[in-house]
Every structure is written in C-alpha cells, then in structure tokens.
Short mmCIF file of C-alpha atoms and ligand atoms in Angstrom, two decimals:
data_model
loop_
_atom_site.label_atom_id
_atom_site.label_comp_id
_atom_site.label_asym_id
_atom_site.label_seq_id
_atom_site.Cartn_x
_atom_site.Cartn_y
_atom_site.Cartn_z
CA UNK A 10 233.75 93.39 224.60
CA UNK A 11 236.94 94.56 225.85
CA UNK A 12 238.86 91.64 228.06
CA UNK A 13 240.18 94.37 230.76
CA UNK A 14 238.87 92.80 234.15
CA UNK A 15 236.09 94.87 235.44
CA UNK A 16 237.31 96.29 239.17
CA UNK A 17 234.76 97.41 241.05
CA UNK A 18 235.74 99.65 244.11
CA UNK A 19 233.67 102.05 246.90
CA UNK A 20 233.06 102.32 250.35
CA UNK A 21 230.97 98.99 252.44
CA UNK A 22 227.38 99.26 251.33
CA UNK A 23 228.07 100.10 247.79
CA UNK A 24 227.35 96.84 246.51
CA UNK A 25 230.32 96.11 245.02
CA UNK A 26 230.05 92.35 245.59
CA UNK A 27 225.67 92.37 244.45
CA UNK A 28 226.62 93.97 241.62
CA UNK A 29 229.97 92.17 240.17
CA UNK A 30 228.44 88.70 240.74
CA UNK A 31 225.16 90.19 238.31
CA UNK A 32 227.73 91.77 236.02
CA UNK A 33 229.71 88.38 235.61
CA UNK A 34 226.31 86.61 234.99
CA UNK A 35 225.76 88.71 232.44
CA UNK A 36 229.00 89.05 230.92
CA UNK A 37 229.84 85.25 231.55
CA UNK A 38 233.02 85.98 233.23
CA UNK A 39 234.54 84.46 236.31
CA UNK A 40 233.89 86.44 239.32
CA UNK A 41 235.91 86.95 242.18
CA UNK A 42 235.84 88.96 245.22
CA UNK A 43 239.01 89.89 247.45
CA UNK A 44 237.09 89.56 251.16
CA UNK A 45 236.24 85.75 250.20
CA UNK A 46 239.70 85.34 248.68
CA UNK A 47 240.91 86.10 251.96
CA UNK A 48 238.28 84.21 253.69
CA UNK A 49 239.08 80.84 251.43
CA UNK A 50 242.48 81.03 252.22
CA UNK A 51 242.97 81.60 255.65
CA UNK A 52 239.46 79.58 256.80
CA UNK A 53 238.52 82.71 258.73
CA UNK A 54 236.31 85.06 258.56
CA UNK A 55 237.01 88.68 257.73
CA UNK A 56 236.02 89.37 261.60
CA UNK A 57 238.27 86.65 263.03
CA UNK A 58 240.82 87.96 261.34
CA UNK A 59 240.35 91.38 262.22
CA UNK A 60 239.98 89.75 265.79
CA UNK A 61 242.99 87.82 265.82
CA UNK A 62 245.56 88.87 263.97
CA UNK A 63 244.62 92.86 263.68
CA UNK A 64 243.82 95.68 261.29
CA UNK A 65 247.45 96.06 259.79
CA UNK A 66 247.57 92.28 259.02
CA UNK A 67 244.27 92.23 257.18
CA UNK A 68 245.82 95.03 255.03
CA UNK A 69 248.28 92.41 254.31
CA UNK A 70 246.73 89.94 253.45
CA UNK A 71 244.52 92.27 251.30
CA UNK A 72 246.94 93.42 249.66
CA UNK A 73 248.79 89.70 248.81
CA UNK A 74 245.34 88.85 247.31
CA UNK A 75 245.05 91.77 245.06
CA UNK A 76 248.87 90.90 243.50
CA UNK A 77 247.17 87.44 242.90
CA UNK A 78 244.02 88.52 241.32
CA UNK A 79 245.17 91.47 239.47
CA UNK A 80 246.98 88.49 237.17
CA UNK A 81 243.62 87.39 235.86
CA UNK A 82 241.81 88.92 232.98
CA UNK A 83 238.74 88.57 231.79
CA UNK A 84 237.29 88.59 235.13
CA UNK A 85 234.75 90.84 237.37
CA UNK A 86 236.55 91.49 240.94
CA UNK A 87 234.64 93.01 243.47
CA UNK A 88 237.41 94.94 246.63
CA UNK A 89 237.07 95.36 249.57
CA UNK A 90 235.94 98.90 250.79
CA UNK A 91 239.65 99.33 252.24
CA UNK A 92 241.69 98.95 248.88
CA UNK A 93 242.21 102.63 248.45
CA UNK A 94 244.27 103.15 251.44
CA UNK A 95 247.08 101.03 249.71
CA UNK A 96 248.45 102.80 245.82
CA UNK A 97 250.13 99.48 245.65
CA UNK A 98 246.96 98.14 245.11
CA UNK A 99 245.54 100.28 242.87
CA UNK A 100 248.38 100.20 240.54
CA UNK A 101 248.11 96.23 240.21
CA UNK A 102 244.72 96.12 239.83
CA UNK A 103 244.92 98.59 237.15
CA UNK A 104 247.14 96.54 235.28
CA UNK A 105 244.90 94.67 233.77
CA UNK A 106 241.90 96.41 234.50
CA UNK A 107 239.24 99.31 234.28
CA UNK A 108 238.64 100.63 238.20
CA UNK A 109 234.85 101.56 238.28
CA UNK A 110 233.81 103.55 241.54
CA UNK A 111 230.37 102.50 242.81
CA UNK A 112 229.75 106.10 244.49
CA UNK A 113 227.36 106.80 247.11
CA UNK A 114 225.91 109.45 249.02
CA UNK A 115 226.21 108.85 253.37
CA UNK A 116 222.31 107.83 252.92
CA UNK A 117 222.49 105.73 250.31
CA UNK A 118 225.26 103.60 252.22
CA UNK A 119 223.66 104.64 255.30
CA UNK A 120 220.79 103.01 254.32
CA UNK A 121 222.32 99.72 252.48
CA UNK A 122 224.37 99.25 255.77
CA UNK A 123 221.49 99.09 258.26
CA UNK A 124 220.94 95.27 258.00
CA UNK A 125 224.77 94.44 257.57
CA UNK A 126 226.96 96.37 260.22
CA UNK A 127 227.67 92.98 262.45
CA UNK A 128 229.95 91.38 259.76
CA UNK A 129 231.89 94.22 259.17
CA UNK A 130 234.36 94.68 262.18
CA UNK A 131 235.40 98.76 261.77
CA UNK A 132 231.22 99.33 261.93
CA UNK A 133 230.96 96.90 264.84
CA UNK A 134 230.40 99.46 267.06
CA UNK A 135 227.26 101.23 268.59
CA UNK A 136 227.81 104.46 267.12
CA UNK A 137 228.63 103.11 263.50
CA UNK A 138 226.96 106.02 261.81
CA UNK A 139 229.37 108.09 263.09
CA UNK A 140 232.38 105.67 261.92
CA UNK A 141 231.06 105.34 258.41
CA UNK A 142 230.97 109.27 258.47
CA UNK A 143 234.69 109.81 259.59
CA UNK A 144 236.00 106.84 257.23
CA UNK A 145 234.04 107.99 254.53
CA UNK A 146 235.38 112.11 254.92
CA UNK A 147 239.12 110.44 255.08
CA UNK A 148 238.34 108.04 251.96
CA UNK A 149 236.60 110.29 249.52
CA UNK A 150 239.52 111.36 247.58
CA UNK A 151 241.08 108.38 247.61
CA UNK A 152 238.35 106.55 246.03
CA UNK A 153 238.14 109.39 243.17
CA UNK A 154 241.78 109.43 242.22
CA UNK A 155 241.45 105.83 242.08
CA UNK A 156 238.61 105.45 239.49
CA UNK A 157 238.82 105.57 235.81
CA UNK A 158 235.26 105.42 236.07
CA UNK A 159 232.62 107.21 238.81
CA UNK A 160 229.48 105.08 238.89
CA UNK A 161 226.54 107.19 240.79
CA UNK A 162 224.54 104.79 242.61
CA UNK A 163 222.16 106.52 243.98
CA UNK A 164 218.38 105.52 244.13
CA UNK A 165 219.21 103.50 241.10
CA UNK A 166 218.49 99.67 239.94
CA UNK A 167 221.21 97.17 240.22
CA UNK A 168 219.81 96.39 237.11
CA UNK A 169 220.40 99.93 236.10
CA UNK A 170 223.92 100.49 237.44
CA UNK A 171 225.12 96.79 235.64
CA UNK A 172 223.59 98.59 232.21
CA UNK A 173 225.67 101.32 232.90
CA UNK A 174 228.63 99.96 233.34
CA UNK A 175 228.32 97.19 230.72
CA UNK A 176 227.67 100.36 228.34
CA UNK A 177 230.85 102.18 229.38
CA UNK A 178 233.30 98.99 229.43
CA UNK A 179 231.92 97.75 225.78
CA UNK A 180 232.97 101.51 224.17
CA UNK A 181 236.63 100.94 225.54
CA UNK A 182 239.09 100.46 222.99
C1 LIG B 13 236.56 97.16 254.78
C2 LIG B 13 235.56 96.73 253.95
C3 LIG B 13 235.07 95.32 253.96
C4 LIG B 13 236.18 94.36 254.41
C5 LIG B 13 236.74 94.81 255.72
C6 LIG B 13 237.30 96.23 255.69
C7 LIG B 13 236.95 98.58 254.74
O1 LIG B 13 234.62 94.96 252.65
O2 LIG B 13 237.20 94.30 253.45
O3 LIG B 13 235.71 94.70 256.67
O4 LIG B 13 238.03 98.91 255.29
O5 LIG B 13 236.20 99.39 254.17
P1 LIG B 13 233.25 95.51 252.00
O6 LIG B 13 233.55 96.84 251.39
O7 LIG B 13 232.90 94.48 250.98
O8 LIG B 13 232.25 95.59 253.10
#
C-alpha cells in the first residue's frame, strides 16, 4: 500500500476523527488528529482556547500543528473542520499526503451534529443550524479544491466509507 499519509478533511460532523482512527486500525498506521494535537500541547481544550485566547489564535496554533504533522508519513491524520480556510495548510499536508474529503449533505451533518454541538465553540450557539448553514455555503469550495479525493458519505457505513477509501489509496502509484 502506498506510504502517502492518509488526510482526511470536511466540515464538523463528517467523521473525520471515527473514521481515521478505524482506517489506522485497519491499516496499522499511527493515527493522529490535529484538534488533540492542539489539545496535548497546550492542556486546553479546543473551547478554552477558543475562550481564552480567540478564534485567530486557534488558527495559529492549527496551523503550527499541521507544519508538524505534515512531516510524518505513513500515518492517518484526521483535521480539523477549519483547515481549508488556511492554503498554507493544505499545501503541507499535501506534501506527503493524499487529501480525502469526507463530503456531506446539511442533513447528514445536520444529523451527526445533534448530540455534539456543546464541544464545538462556533456551533455553541442556540441557533447552530443556522451557523453550520452559513459556514458550510462559505466552505464548500474550499473543501473541493482542496481534495484529491471526494468521499460521499452519505447514508453510508463507516465500515463502507473506510472500504472505500482503503480501495482508492491502495490503486495509487
Ligand atoms: C472547527 C472544527 C473543529 C475544531 C474547531 C473549529 C471548524 O474540529 O477544529 O472547533 O472551524 O470547523 P472538527 O471538525 O473535528 O469538529
């Protein structure tokens, strides 16, 4: 199997993080996934920090993870949904690495979000369904011009969207 790190990118609720630890199981890689790099290293969580120290420094610290981690190879990495606002990213992590979009409909996410909105501070709000809308209208493109691969993920398996991509990274030369 190729040794290009598997990157797997998308908006929260996607299950980026689900689906890269079952794909390194699998694959018996390492996995690693920015939003606990960031959470390791600065003992916070991704709300404190958002909390304390603001949106714009998160991005930083984001993006000082990604350098780091984009260095590995062999290795399943799981983003965070916010990746795609920085090309900076996207060109390190492509480095060394395939960038497979886990793309779903608002429903889908909609739906996968409903249990998990309190952890994640831009949703932290009573009309989130609205935020997810607007972030997800001003994301879209960015998230396709930064995949090599689109994964659909709707009303599929985990099981099913791991076979997938397992199938697409093992035919790269
Ligand atoms: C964010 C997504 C979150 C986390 C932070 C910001 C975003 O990660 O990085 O709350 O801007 O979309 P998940 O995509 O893993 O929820």
């Amino acid at each position: 199997m190729n040794d290009k790190n598997i990157v797997l990118i998308g908006f929260m609720g996607t299950g980026k993080t689900t689906i890269g630890k079952a794909l390194a199981k699998l694959l018996n890689r390492t996995f690693v996934d920015t939003d606990f790099c960031i959470e390791e290293k600065w003992e916070m969580s991704i709300e404190e920090i958002f909390e304390s120290r603001g949106e714009k420094a998160f991005r930083q610290l984001e993006n000082d993870i990604i350098v780091q981690v984009s260095k590995l190879e062999n290795t399943v990495i799981s983003t965070g949904g916010g990746i795609v606002l920085n090309q900076n990213n996207i060109n390190h992590l492509r480095a060394n690495g395939k960038l497979y979009l886990l793309n779903g409909d608002m429903e889908t996410i909609i739906s996968n979000l409903k249990s998990s909105t309190s952890n994640r501070p831009l949703l932290n709000t009573k009309d989130w369904i609205t935020k997810v809308r607007d972030l997800l209208s001003f994301r879209r493109d960015l998230y396709y011009s930064s995949a090599d691969f689109i994964i659909d993920i709707n009303k599929k398996s985990i099981t099913n969207i791991v076979d997938e991509i397992i199938e697409i990274h093992g035919n790269l030369q």
